[in-house]
PDB file of C-alpha atoms and ligand atoms in Angstrom:
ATOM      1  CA  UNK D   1     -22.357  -6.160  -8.905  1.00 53.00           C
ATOM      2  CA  UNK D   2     -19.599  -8.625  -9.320  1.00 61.00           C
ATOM      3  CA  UNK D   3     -20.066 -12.117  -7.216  1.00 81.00           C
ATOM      4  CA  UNK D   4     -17.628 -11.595  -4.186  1.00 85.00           C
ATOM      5  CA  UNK D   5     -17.574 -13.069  -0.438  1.00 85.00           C
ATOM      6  CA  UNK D   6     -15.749 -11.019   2.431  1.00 84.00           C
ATOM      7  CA  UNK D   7     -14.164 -13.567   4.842  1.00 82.00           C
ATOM      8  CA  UNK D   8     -11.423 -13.685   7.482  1.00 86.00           C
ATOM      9  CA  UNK D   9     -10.071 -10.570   8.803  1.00 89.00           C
ATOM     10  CA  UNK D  10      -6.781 -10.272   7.535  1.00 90.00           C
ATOM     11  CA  UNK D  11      -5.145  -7.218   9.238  1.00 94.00           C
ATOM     12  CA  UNK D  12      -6.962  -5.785  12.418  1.00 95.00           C
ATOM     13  CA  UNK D  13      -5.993  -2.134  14.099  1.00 97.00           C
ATOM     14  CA  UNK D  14      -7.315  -2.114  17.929  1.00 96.00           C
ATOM     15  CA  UNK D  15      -7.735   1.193  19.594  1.00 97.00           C
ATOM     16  CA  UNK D  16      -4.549   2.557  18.665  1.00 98.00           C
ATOM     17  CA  UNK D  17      -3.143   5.568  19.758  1.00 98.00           C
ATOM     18  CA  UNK D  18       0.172   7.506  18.606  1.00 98.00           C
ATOM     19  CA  UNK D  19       1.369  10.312  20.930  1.00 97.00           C
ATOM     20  CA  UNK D  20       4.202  12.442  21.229  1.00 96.00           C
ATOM     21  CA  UNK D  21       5.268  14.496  24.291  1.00 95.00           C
ATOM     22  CA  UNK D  22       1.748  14.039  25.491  1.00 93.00           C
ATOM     23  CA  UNK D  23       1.131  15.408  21.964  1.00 96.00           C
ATOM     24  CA  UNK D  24      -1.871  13.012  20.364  1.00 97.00           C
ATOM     25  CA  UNK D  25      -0.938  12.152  16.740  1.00 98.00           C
ATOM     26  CA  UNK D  26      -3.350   8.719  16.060  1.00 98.00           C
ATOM     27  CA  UNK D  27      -6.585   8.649  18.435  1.00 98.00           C
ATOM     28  CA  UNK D  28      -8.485   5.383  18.504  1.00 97.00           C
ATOM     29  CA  UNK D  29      -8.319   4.195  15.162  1.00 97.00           C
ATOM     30  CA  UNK D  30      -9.788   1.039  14.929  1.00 97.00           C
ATOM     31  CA  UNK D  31     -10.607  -1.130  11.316  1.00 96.00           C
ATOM     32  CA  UNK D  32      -9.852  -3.993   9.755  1.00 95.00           C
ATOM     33  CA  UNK D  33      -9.335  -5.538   6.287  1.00 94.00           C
ATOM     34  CA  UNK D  34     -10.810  -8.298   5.133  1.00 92.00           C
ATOM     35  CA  UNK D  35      -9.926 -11.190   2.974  1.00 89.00           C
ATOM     36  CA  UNK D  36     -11.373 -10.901  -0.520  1.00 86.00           C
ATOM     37  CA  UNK D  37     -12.623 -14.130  -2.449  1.00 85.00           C
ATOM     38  CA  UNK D  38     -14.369 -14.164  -5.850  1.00 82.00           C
ATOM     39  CA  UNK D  39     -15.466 -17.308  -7.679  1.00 81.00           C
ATOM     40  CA  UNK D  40     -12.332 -18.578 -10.255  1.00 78.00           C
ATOM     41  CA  UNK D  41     -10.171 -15.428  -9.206  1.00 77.00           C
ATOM     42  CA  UNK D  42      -7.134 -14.410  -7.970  1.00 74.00           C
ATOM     43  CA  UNK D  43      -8.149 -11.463  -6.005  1.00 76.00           C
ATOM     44  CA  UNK D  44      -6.166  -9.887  -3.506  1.00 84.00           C
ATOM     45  CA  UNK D  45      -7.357  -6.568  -1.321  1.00 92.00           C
ATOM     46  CA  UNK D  46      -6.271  -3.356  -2.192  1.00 94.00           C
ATOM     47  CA  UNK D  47      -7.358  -0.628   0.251  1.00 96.00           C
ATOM     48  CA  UNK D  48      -6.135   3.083   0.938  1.00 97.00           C
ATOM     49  CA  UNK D  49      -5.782   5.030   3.671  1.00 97.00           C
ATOM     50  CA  UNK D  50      -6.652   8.450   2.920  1.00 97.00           C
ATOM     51  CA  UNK D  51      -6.016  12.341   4.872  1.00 96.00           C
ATOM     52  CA  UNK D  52      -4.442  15.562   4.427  1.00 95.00           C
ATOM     53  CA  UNK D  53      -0.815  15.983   4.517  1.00 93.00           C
ATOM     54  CA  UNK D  54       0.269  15.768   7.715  1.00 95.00           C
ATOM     55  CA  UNK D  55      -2.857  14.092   9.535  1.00 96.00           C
ATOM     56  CA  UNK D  56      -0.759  11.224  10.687  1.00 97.00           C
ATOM     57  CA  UNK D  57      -0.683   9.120   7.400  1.00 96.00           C
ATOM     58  CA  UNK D  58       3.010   8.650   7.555  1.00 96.00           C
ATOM     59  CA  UNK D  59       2.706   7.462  11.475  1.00 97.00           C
ATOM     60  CA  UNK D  60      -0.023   4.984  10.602  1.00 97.00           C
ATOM     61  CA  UNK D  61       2.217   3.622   7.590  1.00 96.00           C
ATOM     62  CA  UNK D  62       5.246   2.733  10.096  1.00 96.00           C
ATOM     63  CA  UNK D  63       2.685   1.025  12.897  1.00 97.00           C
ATOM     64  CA  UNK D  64       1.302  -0.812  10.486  1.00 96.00           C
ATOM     65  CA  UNK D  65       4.642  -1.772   9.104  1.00 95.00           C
ATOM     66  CA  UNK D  66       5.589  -3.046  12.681  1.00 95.00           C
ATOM     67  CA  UNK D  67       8.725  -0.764  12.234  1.00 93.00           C
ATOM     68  CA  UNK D  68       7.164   1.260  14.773  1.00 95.00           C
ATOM     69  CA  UNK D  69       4.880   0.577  17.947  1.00 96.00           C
ATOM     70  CA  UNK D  70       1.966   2.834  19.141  1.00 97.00           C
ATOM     71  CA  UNK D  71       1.495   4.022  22.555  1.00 97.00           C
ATOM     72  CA  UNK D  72      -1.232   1.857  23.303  1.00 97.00           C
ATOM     73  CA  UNK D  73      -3.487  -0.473  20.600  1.00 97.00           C
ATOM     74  CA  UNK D  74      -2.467  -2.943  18.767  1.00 95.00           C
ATOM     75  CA  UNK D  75      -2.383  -4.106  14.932  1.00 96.00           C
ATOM     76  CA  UNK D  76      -2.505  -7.801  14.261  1.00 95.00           C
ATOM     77  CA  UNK D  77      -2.372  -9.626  10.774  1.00 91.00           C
ATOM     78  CA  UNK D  78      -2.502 -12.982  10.174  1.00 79.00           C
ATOM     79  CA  UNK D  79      -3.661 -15.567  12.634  1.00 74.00           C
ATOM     80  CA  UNK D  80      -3.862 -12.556  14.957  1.00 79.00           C
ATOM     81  CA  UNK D  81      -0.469 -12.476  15.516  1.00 86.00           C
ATOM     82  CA  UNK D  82       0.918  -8.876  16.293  1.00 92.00           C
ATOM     83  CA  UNK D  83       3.041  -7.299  13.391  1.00 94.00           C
ATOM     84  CA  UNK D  84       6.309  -7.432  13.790  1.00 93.00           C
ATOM     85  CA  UNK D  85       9.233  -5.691  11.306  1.00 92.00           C
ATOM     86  CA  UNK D  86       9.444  -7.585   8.553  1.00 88.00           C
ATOM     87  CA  UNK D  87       6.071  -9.108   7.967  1.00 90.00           C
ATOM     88  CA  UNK D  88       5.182  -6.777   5.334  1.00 91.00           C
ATOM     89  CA  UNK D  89       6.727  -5.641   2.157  1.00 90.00           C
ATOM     90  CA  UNK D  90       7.055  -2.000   3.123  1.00 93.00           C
ATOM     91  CA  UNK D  91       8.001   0.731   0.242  1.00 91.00           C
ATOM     92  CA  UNK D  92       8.601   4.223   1.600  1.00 89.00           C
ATOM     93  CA  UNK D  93       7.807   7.515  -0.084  1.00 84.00           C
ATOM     94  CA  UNK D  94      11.311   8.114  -1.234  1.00 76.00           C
ATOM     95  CA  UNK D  95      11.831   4.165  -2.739  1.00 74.00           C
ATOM     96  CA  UNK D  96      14.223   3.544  -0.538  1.00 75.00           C
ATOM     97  CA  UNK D  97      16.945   1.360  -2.285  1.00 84.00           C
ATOM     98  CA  UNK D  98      20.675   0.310  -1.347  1.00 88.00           C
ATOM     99  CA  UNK D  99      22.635   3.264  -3.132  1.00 92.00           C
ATOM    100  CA  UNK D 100      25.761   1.147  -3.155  1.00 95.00           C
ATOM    101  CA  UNK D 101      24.267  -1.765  -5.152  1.00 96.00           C
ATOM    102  CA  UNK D 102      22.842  -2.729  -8.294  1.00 97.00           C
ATOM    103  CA  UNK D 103      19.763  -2.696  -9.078  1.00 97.00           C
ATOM    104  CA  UNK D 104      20.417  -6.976  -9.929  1.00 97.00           C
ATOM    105  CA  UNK D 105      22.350  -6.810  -6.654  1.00 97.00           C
ATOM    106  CA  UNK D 106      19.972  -5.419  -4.255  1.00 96.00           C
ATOM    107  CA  UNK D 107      16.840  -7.287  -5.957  1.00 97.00           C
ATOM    108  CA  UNK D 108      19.157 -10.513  -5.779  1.00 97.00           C
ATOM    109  CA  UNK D 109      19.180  -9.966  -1.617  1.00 95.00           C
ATOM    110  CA  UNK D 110      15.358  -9.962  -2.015  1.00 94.00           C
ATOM    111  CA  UNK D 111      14.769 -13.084  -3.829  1.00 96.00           C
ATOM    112  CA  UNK D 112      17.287 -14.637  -1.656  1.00 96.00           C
ATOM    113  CA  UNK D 113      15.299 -14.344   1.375  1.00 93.00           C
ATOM    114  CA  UNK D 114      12.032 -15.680  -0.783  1.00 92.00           C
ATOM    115  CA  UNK D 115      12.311 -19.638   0.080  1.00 93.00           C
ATOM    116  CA  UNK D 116       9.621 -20.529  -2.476  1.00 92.00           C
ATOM    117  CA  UNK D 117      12.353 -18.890  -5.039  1.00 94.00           C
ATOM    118  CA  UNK D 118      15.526 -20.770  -3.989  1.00 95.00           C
ATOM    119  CA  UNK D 119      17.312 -21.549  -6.823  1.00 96.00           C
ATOM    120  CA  UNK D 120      15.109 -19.831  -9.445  1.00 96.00           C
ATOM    121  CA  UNK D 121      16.289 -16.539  -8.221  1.00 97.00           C
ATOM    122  CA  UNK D 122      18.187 -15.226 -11.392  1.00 97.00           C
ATOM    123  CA  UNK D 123      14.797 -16.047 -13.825  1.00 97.00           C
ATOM    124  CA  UNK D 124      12.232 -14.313 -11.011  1.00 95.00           C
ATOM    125  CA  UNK D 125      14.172 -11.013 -11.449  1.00 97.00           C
ATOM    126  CA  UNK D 126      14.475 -11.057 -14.793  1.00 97.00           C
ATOM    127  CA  UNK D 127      10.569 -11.726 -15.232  1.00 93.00           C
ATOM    128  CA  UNK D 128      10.065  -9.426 -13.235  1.00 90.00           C
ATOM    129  CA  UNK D 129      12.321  -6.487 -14.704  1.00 93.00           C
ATOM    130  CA  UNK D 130      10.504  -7.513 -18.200  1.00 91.00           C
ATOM    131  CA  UNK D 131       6.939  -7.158 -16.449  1.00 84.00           C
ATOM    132  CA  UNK D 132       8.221  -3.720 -15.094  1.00 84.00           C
ATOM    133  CA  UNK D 133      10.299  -2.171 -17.569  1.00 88.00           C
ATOM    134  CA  UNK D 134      13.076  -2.305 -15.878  1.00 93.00           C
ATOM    135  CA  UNK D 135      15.689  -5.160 -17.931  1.00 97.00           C
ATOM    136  CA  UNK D 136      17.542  -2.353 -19.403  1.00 97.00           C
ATOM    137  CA  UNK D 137      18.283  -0.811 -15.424  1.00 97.00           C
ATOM    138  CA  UNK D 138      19.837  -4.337 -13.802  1.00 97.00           C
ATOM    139  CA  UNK D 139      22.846  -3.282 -13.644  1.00 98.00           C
ATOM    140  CA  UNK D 140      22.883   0.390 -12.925  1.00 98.00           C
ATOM    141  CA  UNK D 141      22.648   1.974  -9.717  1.00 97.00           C
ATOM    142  CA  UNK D 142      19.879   3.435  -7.833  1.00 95.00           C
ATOM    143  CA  UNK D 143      20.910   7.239  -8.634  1.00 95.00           C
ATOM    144  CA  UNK D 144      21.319   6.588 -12.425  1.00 96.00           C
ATOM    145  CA  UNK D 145      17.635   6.100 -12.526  1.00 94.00           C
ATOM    146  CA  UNK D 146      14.791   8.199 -12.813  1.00 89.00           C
ATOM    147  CA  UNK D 147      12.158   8.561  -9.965  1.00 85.00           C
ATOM    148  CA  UNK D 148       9.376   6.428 -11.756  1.00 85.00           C
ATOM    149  CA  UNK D 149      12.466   3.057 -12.351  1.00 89.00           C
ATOM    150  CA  UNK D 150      13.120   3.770  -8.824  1.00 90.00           C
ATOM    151  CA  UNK D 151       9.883   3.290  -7.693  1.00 87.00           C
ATOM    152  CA  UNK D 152       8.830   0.353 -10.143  1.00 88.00           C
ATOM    153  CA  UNK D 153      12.758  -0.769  -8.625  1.00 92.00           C
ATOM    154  CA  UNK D 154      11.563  -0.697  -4.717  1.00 90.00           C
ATOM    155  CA  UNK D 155       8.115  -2.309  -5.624  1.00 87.00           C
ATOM    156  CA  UNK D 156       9.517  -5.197  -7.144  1.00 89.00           C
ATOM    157  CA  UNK D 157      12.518  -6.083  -4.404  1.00 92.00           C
ATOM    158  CA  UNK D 158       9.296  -6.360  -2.058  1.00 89.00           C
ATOM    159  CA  UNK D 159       7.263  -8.507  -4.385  1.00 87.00           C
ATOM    160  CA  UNK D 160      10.154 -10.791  -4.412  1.00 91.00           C
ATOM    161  CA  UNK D 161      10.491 -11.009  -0.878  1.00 90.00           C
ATOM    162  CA  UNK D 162       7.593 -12.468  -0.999  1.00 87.00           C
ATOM    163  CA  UNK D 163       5.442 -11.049   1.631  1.00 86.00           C
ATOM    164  CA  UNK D 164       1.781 -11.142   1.867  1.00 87.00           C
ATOM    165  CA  UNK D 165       1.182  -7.395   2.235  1.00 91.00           C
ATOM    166  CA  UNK D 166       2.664  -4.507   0.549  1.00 92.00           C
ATOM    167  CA  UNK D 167       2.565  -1.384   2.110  1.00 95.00           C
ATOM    168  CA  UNK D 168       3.157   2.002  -0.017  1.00 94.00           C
ATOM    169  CA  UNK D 169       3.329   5.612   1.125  1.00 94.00           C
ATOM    170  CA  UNK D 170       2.499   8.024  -1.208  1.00 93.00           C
ATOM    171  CA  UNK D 171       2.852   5.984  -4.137  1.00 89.00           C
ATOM    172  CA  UNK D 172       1.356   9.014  -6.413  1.00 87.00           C
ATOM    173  CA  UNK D 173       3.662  11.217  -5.542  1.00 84.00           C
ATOM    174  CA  UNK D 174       6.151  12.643  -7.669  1.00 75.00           C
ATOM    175  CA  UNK D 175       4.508  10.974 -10.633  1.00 77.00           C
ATOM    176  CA  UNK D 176       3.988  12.452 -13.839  1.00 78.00           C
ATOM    177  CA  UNK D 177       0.292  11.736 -15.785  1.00 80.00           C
ATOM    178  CA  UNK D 178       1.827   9.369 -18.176  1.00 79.00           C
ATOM    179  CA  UNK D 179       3.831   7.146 -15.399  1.00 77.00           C
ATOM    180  CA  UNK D 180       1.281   7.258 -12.425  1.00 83.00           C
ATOM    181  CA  UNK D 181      -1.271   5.766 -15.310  1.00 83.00           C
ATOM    182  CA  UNK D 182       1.031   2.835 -15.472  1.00 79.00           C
ATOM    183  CA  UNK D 183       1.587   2.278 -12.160  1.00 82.00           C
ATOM    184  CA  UNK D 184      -1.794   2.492 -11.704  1.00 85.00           C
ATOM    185  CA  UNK D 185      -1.754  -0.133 -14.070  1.00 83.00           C
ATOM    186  CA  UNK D 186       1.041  -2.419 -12.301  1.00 82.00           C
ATOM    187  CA  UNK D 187      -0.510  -1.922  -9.119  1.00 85.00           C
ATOM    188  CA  UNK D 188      -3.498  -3.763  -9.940  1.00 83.00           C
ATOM    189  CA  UNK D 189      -1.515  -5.932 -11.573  1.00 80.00           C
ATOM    190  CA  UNK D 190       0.397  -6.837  -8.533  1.00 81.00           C
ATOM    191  CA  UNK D 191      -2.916  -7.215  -6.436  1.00 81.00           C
ATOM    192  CA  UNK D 192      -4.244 -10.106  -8.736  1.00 76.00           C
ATOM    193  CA  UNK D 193      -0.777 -11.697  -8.935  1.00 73.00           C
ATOM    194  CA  UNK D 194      -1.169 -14.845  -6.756  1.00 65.00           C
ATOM    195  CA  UNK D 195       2.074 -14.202  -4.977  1.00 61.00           C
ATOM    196  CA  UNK D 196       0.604 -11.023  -3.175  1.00 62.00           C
ATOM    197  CA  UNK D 197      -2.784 -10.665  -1.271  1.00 75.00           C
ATOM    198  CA  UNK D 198      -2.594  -7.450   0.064  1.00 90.00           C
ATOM    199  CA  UNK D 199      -1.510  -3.837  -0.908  1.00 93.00           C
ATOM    200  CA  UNK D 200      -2.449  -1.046   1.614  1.00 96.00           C
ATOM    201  CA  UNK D 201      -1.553   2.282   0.078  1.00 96.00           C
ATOM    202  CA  UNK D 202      -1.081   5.492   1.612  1.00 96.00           C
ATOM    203  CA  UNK D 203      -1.825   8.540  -0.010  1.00 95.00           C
ATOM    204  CA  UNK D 204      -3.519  12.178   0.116  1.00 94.00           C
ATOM    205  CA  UNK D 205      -4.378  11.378  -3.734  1.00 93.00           C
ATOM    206  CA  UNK D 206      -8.139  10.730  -3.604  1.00 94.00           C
ATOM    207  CA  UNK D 207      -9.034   9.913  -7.376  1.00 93.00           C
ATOM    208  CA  UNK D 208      -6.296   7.624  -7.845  1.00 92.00           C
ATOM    209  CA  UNK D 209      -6.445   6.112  -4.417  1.00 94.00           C
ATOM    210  CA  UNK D 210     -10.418   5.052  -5.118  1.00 93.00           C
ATOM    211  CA  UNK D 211      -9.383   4.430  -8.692  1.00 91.00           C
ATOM    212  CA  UNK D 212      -7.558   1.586  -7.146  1.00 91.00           C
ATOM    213  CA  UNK D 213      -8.723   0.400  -4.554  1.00 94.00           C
ATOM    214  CA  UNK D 214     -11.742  -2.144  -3.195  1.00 93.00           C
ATOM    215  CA  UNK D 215     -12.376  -0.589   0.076  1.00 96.00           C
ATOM    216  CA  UNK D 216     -10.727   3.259   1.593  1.00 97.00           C
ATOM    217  CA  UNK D 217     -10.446   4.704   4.614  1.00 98.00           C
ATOM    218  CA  UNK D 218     -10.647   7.998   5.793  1.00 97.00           C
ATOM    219  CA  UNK D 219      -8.554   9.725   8.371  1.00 97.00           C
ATOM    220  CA  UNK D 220      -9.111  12.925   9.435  1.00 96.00           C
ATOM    221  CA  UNK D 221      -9.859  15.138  12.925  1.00 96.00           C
ATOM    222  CA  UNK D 222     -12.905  15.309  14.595  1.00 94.00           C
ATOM    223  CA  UNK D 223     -14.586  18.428  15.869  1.00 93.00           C
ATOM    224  CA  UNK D 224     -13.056  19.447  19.470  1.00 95.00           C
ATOM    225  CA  UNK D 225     -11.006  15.824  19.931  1.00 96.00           C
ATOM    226  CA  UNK D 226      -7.132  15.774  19.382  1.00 96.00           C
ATOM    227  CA  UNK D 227      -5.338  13.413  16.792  1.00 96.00           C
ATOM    228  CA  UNK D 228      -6.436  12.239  13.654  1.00 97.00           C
ATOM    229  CA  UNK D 229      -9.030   8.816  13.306  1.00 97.00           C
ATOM    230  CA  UNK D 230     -10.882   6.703  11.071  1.00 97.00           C
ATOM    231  CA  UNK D 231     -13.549   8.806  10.091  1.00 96.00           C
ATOM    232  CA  UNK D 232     -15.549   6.688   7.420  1.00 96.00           C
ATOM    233  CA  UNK D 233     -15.099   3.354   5.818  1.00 97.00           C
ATOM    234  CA  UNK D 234     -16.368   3.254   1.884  1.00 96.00           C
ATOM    235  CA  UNK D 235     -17.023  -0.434   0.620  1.00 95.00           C
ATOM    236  CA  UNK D 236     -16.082   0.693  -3.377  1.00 95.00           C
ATOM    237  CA  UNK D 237     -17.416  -2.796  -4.437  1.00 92.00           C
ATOM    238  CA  UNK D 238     -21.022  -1.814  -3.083  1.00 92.00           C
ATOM    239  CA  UNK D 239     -20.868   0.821  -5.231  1.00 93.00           C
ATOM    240  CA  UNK D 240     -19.683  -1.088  -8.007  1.00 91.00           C
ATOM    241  CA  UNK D 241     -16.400   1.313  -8.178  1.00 91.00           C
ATOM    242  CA  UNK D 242     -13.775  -2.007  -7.802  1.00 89.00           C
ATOM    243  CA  UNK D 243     -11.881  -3.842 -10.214  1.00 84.00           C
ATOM    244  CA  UNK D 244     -13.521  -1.444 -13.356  1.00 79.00           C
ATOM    245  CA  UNK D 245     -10.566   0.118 -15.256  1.00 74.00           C
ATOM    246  CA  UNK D 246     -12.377   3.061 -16.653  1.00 80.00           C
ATOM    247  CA  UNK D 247     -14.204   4.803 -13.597  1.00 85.00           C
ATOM    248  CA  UNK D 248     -13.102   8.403 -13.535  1.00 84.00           C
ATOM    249  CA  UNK D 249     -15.699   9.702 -15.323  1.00 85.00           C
ATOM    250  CA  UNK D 250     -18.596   7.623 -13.836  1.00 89.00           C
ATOM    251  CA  UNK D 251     -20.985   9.913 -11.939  1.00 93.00           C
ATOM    252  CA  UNK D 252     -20.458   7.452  -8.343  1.00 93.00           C
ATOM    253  CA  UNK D 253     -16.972   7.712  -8.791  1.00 94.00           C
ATOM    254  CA  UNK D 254     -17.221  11.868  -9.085  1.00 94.00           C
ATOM    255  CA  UNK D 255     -19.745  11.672  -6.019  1.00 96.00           C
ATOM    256  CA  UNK D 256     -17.184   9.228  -3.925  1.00 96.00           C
ATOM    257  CA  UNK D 257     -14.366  11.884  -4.280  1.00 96.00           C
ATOM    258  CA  UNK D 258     -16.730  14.724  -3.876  1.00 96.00           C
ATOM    259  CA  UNK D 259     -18.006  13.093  -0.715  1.00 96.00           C
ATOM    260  CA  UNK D 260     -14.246  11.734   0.562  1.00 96.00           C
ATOM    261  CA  UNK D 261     -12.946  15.653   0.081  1.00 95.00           C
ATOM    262  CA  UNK D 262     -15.700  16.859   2.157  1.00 93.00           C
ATOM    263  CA  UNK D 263     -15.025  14.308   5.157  1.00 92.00           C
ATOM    264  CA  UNK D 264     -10.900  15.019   5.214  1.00 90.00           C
TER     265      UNK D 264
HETATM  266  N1  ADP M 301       9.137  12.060  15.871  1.00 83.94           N
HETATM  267  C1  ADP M 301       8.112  12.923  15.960  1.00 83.94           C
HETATM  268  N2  ADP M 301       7.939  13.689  17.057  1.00 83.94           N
HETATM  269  C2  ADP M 301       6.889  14.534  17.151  1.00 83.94           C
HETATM  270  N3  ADP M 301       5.956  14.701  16.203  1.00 83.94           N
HETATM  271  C3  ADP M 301       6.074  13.978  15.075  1.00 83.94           C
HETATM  272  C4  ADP M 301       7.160  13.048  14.889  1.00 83.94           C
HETATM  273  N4  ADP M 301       7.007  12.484  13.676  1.00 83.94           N
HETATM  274  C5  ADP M 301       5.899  13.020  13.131  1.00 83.94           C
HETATM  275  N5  ADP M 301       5.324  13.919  13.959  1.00 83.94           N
HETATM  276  C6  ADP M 301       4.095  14.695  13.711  1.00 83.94           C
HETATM  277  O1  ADP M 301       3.063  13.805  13.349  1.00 83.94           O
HETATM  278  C7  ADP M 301       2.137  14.452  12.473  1.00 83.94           C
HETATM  279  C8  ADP M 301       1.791  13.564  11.323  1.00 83.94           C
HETATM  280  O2  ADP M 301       2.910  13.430  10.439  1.00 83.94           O
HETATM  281  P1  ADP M 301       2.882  12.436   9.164  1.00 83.94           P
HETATM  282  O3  ADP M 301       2.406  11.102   9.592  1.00 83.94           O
HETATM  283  O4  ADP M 301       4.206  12.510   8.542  1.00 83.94           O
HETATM  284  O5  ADP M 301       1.783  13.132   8.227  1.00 83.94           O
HETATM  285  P2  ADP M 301       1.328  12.714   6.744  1.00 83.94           P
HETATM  286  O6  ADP M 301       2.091  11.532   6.328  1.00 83.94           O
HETATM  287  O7  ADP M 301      -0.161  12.469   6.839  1.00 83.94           O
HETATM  288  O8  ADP M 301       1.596  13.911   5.888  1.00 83.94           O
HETATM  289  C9  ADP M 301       2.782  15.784  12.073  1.00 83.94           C
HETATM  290  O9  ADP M 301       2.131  16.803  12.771  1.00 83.94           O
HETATM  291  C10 ADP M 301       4.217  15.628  12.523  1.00 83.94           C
HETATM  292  O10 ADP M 301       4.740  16.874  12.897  1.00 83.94           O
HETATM  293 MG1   MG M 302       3.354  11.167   4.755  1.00 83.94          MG
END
């Protein structure tokens, strides 16, 4: 197994609880996310958040986005200071982009609010739009692209923000075979670029969630209770499932999504 120390917790959910006209959505969930270091690397965390459609994922995605509070609980990053809009780079499952700008234009608004980019703003996008494909797009607008640019288009106006986490809902979805391989790809490129230390994804797409991810978490119902929870926690680097590129036909890798299918 690869040499690798967990330290500080980095984001922390405390007994939090989502209801709706008495209606229990989120019950209890409770986990944190640790910062991962490994000797001479880069390494930031990538961990998923995996259930059925329509357990709650969604819900979870906004608290933990601080774009939405919870009925009671309470998710803290940093410093265990309480989330607040903003903190996070957060990309929805539609890429949500300014239809009235640019691509350039709307990407320039990120970079702007980047201070460690002030005045180098112009080069960081177009680095960027080389790294993604996307220099040939600048200067169109967000319907003239396809849903694949879009997506690469909404992941990079966070990275250039800046933030420490990014936050992705359903990033699978939508994809065809060829593109989700490469953003498979860019995803894990992102998590060891030093600018970013966090993604939490979202998704109901267990191969490709564990395919990416150091550490996932299930949520799901339990027997008799209302609301969905964090069922199970799976540490992929104990099972020596992180940071491989070629897992999907390794025999733990077959058992993990066997075993994650049979727990949603
Ligand atoms: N504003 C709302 N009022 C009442 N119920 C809601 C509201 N928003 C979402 N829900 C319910 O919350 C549940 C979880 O939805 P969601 O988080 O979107 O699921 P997922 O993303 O896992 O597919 C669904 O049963 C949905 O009907
Ligand atoms: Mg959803």
């Amino acid at each position: 197994m690869t040499t690798h120390t967990k330290e500080e917790i980095i984001l922390k959910a405390e007994n939090v609880h989502l209801e709706y006209d008495n209606k229990t959505i989120l019950r209890n969930i409770n986990f944190s996310i640790k910062n991962i270091v490994r000797p001479g690397m880069e390494q930031g965390q990538v961990v998923s958040l995996i259930g059925r459609s329509g357990i709650g994922k969604t819900q979870l995605f906004k608290l933990l986005s601080g774009l939405q509070q919870p009925t009671s609980g309470h998710i803290h990053i940093q410093n265990d200071q309480p989330v607040r809009a903003g903190d996070m780079g957060v990309i929805f499952q539609n890429y949500y982009l300014f239809e009235w700008r640019t691509i350039h234009q709307s990407l320039m608004l990120a970079a702007k609010q980047n201070p460690a980019l002030k005045g180098h703003e112009t080069d960081a996008i177009k680095k960027s739009a080389a790294d993604f494909e996307l220099t040939d797009h600048l200067q169109k607008y967000p319907q003239q692209l396809s849903g694949g640019q879009r997506q690469r288009a909404s992941i990079i106006q966070q990275l250039l923000k800046g933030s420490d986490f990014l936050l992705l809902d359903e990033p699978f979805s939508g994809l065809d075979a060829c593109v989700l391989d490469k953003v498979v790809e860019l995803l894990l490129q992102v998590s060891i670029s030093d600018e970013l230390k966090t993604l939490v994804i979202v998704s109901h797409d267990i191969a490709t969630a564990i395919a990416i991810s150091d550490t996932v978490f299930i949520l799901g119902k339990e027997k008799d209770l209302p609301g969905a929870t964090i069922k199970k926690e799976i540490d992929l680097i104990a099972r020596d499932l992180a940071w491989q590129k070629n897992i999907k036909r390794e025999k733990a890798f077959l058992e993990t999504v066997e075993e994650i299918k049979n727990c949603l």
